[in-house]
Tab-separated table of C-alpha atoms in Angstrom:
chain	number	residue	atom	x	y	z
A	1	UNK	CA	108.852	131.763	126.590
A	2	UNK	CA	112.060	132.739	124.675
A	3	UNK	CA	113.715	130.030	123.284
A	4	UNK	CA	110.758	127.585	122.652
A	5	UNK	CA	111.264	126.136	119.129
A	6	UNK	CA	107.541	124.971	117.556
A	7	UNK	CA	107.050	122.877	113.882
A	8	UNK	CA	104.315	124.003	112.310
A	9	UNK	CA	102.673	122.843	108.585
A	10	UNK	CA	100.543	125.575	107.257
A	11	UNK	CA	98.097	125.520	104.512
A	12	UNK	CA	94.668	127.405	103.194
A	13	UNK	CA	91.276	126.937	102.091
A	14	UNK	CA	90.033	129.064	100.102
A	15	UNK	CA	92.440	131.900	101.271
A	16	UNK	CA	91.341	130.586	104.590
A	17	UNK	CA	95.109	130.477	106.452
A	18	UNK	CA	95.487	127.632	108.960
A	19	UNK	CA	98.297	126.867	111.122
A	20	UNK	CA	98.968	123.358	112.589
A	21	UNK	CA	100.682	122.247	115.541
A	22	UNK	CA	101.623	119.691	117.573
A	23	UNK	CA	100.481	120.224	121.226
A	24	UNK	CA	103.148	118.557	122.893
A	25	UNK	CA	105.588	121.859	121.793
A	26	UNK	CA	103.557	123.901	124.051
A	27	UNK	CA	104.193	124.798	127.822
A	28	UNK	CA	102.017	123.744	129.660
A	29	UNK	CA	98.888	126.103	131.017
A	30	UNK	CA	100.358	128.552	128.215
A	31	UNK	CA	99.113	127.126	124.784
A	32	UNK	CA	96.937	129.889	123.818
A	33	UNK	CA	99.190	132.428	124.882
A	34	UNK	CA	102.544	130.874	122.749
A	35	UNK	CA	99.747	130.239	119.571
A	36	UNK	CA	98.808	133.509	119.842
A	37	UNK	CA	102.410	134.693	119.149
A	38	UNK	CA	103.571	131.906	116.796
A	39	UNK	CA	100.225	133.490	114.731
A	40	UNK	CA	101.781	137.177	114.600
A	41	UNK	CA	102.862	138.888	111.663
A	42	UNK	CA	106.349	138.178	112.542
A	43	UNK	CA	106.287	134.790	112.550
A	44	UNK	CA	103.953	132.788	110.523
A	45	UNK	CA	100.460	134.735	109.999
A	46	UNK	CA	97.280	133.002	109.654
A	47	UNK	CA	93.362	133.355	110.077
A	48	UNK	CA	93.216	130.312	113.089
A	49	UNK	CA	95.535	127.568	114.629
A	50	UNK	CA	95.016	124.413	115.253
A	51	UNK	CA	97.055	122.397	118.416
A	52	UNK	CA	96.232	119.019	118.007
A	53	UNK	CA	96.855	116.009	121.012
A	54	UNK	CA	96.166	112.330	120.728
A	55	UNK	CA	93.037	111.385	122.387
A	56	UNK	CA	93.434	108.219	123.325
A	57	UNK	CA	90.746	107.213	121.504
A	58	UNK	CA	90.928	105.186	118.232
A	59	UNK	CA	90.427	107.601	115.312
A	60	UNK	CA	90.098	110.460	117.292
A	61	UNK	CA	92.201	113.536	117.664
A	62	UNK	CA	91.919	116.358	120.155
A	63	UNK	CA	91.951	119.645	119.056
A	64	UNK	CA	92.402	123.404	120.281
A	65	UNK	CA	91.269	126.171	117.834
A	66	UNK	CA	92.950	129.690	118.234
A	67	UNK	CA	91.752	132.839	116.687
A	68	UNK	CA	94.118	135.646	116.491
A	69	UNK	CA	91.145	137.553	116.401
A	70	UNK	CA	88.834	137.068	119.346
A	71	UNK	CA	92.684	135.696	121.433
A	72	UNK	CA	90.355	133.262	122.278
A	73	UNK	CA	90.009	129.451	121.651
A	74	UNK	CA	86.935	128.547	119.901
A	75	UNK	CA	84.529	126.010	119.655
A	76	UNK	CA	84.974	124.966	115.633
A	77	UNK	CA	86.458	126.116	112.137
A	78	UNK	CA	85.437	124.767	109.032
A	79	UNK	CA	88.781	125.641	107.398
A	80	UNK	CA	90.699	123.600	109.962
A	81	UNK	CA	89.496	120.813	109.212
A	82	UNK	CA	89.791	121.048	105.487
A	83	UNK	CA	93.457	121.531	105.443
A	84	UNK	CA	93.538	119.047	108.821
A	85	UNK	CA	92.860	116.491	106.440
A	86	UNK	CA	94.997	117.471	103.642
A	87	UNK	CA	97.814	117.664	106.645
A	88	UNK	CA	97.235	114.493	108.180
A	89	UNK	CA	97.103	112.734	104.044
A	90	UNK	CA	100.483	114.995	102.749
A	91	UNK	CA	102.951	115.857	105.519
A	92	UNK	CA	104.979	114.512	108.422
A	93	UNK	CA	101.229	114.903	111.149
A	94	UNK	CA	99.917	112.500	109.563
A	95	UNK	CA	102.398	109.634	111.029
A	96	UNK	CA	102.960	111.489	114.126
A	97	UNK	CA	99.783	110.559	114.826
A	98	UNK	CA	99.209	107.800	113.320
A	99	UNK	CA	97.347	108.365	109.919
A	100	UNK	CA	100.073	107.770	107.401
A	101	UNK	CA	99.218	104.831	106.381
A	102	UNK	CA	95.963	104.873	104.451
A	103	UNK	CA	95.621	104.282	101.007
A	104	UNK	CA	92.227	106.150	99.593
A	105	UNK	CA	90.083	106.604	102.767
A	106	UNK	CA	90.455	107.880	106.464
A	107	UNK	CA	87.764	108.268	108.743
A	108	UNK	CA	88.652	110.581	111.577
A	109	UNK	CA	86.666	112.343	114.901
A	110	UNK	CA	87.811	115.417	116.057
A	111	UNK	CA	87.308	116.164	119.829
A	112	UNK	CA	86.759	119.786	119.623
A	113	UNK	CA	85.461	122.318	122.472
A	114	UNK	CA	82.267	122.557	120.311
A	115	UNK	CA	81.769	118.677	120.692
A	116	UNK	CA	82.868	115.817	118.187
A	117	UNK	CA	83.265	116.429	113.928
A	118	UNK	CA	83.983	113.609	111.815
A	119	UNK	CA	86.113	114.833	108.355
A	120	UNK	CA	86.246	112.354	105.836
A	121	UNK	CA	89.297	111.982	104.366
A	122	UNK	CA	89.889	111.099	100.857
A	123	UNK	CA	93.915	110.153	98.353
A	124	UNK	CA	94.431	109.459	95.270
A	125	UNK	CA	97.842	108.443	95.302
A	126	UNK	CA	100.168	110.466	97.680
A	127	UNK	CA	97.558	113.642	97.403
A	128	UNK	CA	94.696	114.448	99.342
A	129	UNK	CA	91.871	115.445	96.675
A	130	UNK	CA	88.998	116.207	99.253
A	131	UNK	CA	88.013	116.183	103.332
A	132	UNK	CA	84.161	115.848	103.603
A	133	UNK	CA	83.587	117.750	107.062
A	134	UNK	CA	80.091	116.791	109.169
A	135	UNK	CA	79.038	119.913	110.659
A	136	UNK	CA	75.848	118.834	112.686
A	137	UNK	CA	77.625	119.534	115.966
A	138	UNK	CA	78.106	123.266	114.812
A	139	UNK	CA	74.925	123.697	113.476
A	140	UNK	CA	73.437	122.511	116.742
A	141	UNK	CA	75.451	125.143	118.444
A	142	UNK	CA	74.053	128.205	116.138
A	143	UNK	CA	70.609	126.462	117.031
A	144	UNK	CA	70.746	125.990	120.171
A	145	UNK	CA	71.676	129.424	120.798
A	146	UNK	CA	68.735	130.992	118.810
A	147	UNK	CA	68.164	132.776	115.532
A	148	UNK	CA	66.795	136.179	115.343
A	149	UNK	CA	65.939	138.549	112.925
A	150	UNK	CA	66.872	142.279	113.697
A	151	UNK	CA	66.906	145.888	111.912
A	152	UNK	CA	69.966	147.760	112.580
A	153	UNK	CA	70.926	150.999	110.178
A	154	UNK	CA	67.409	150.036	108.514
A	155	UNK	CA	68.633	146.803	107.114
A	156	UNK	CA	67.793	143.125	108.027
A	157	UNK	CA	70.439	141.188	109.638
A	158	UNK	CA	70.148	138.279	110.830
A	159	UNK	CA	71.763	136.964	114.588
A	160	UNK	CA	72.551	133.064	113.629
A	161	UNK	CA	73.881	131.891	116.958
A	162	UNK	CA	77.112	133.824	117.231
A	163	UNK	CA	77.270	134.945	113.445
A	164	UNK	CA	75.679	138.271	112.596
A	165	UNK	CA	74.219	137.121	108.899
A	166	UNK	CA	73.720	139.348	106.086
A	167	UNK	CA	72.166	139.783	102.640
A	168	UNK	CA	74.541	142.412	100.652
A	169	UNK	CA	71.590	143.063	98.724
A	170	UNK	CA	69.390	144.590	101.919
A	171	UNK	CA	72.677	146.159	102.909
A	172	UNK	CA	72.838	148.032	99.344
A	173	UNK	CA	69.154	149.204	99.761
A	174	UNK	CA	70.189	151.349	102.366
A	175	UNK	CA	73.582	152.207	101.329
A	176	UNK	CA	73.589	151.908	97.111
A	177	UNK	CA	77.411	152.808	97.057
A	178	UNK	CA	78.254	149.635	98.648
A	179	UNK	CA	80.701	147.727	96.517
A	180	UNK	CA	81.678	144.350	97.874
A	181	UNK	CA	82.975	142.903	94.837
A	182	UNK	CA	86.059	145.493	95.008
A	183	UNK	CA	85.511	145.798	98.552
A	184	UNK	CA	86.344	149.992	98.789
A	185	UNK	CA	87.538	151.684	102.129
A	186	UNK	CA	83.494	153.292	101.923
A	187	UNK	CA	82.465	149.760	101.351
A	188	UNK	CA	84.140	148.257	104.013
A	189	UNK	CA	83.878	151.200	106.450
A	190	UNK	CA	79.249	150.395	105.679
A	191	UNK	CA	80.357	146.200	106.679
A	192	UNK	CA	82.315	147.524	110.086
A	193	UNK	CA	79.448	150.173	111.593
A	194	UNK	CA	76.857	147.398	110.701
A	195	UNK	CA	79.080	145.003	112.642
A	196	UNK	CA	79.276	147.622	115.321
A	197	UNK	CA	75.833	148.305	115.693
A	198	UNK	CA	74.400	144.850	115.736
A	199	UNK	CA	76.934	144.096	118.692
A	200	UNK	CA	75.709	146.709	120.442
A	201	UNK	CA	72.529	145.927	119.973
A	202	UNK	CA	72.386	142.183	120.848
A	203	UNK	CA	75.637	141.453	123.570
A	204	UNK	CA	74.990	137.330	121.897
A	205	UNK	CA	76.846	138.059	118.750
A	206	UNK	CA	80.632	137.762	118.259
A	207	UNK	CA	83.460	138.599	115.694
A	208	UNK	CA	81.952	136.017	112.967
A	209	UNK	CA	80.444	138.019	110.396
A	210	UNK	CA	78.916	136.437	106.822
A	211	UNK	CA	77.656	138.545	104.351
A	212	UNK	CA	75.991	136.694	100.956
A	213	UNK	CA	74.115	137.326	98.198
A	214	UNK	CA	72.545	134.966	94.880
A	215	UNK	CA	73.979	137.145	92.220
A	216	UNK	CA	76.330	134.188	91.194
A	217	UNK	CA	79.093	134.753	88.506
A	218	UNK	CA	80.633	131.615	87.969
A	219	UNK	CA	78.667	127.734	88.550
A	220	UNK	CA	77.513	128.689	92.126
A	221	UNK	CA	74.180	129.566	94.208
A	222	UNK	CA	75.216	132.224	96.306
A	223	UNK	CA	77.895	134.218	96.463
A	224	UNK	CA	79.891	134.897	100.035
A	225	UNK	CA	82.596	136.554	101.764
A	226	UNK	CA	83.710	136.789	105.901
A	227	UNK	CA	84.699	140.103	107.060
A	228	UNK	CA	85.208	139.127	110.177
A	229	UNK	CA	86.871	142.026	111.718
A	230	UNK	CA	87.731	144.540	109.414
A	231	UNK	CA	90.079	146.512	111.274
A	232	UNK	CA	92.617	143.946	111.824
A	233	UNK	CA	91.801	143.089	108.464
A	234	UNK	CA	90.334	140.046	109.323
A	235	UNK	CA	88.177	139.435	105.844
A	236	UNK	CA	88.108	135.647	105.085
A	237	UNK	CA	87.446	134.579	101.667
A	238	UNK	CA	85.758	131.043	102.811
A	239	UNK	CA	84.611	130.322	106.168
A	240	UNK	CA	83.465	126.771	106.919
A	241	UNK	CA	81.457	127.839	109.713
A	242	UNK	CA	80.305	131.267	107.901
A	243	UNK	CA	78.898	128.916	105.255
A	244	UNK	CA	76.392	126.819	107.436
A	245	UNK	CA	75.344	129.775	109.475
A	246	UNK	CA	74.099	131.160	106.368
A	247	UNK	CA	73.076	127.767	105.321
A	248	UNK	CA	70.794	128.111	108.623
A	249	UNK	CA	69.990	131.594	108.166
A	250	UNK	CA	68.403	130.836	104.392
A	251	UNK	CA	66.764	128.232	105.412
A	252	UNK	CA	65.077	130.100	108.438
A	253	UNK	CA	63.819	132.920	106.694
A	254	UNK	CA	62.580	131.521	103.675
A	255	UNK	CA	65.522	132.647	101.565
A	256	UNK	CA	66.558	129.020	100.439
A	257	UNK	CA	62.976	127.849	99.276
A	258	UNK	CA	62.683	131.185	96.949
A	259	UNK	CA	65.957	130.883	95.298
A	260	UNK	CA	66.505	127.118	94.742
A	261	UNK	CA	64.326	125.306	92.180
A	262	UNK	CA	62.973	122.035	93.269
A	263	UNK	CA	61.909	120.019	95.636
A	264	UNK	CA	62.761	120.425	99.557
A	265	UNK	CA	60.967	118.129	100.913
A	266	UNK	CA	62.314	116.177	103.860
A	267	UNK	CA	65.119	113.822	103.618
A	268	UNK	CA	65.751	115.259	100.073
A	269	UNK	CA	69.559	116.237	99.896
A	270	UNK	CA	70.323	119.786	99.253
A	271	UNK	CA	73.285	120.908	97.345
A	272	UNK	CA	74.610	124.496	97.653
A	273	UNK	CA	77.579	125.788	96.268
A	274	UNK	CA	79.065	128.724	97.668
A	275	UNK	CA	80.716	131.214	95.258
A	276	UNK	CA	83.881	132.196	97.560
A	277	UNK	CA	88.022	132.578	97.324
A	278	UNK	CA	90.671	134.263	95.732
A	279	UNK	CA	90.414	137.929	97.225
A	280	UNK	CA	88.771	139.433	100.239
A	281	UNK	CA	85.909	140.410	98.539
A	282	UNK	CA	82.360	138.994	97.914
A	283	UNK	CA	82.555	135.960	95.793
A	284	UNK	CA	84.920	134.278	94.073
A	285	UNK	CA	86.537	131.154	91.435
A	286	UNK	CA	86.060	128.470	94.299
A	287	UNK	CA	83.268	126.927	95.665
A	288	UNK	CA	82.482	126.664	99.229
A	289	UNK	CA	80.170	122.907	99.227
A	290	UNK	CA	77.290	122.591	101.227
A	291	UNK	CA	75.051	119.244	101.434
A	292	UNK	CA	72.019	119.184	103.489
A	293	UNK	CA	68.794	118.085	104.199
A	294	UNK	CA	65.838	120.082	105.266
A	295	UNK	CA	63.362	119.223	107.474
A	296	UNK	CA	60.989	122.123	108.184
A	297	UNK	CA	63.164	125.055	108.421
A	298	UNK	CA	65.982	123.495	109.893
A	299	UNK	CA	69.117	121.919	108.322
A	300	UNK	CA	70.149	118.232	108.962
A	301	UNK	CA	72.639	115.374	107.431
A	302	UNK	CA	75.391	118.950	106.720
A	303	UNK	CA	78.380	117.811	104.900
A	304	UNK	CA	81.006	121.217	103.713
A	305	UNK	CA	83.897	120.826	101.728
A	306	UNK	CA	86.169	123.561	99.811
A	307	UNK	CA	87.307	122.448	96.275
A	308	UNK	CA	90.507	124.147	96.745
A	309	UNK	CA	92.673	123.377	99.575
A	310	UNK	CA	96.367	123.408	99.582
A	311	UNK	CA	99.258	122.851	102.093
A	312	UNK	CA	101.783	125.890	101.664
A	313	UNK	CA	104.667	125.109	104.163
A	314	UNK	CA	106.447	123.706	106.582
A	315	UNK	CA	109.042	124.069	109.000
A	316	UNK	CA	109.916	125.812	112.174
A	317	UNK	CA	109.577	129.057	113.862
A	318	UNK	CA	111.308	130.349	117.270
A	319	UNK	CA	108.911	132.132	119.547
């Protein structure tokens, strides 16, 4: 593989590090294994990839996710797509394939291994200001898979599909010295043997970890953070994904009907905002934006978006 030169544009939401690429760089049959070292520490670090291929389909792109983490590819990431669209409105992928051109609205599917997305973009100008992702197909995924609820280390956590789910505040009753909002070594050494324990105790849950709470700070309704695997300090500030599985979760066990005023009756559209971003610790400035509807206890209609989102280079790197 020596030799094989790969351009890249790179960007974040929320402290959420994505890495773009074109999928024609790659050799054949070795994709994940070339993304996996163009996303090393050496070269250009991030939380996920993206490879992206025409489809051949108007409007549609097709898309391989790579997490450093699980050296997997895998089925969705609400973070790609946020800075997808900011990519495809901003920098040179957006007339490589074909989406240069529009003035303050671009409609695009993405054809992902999870099924097909639809993000929303929206200019102003020459900038991007916002990428409305539908997350139905993901949802679908956590819910077809099965929610349980589970005590492990005398706390309530929640298995949301692949997502182990957790309120900080059930976590604290059983550990009081847990401090996510500076996010100690004792802190974070609680998050990883929780994370440990609920994988040993049900084989269906993965590296995606989201850990909440409603003790807001700033103009939010919950407050969040992703330590997705803390040894490889893998903590992500926002999490697309993270964010509608405890979307799901809330509205499973109750959670969302206590702590939102109003009415949740069907069809009504939900709006929670996600306190998340700036540090790898629980909360943050940004908001995470989740719209919804509920119809019994299950979400429907979910739109996310991040309100910060910024491309933060481009170039090339030699792998």
């Amino acid at each position: 593989m020596k030799g094989i030169c790969l351009d890249y544009v790179r960007g974040h939401m929320g402290g959420n590090t994505i890495s773009l690429f074109s999928g024609e760089q790659f050799t054949p049959g070795k994709e994940l294994e070339e993304a996996l070292i163009a996303l090393d520490e050496k070269h250009i670090f991030s939380d996920e990839a993206a490879i992206i291929y025409p489809s051949g389909k108007e409007k549609t792109l097709k898309i391989k996710i790579v997490s450093p983490t699980t050296k997997r590819f895998i089925t969705a990431c609400g973070g790609m797509t946020q800075v997808l669209g900011k990519a495809m409105g901003e920098s040179y992928l957006g007339e490589r394939f074909g989406f240069s051109s529009f003035d303050t609205h671009q409609e695009i599917f993405l054809d992902l291994d999870g099924g097909n997305h639809r993000i929303d973009i929206f200019k102003s100008g020459d900038k991007v200001f916002r990428t409305i992702t539908k997350m139905d197909i993901f949802a679908e995924e956590l819910y077809s898979s099965g929610i349980e609820e589970m005590l492990v280390m005398d706390i309530q956590v929640f298995r949301v599909g692949k997502f182990l789910v957790v309120n900080a505040d059930e976590i604290k009753k059983a550990f009081p010295v847990l401090d996510l909002e500076k996010m100690d070594p004792a802190s974070k050494n609680i998050l990883f043997e929780l994370q440990e324990k609920a994988m040993s105790f049900n084989r269906a849950i993965g590296l995606d970890y989201a850990v909440y709470d409603w003790n807001c700070s700033h103009k939010g309704d919950l407050r969040a953070v992703f330590p997705h695997y803390i040894p490889d300090d893998h903590i992500e500030p926002s999490c697309g994904t993270g964010t509608v599985a405890i979307g799901v979760a809330t509205a499973w066990n109750g959670e969302l009907r206590k702590n939102l005023s109003g009415d949740l009756s069907d069809a009504k559209i939900v709006n929670l905002a996600f306190e998340t971003g700036g540090a790898k610790n629980l909360g943050g400035p940004e908001l995470s934006n989740l719209s919804f509807s509920v119809v019994g206890n299950k979400l429907t209609d979910i739109y996310f978006h991040h309100s910060l989102v910024e491309l933060t280079s481009q170039g090339k790197i030699f792998i």
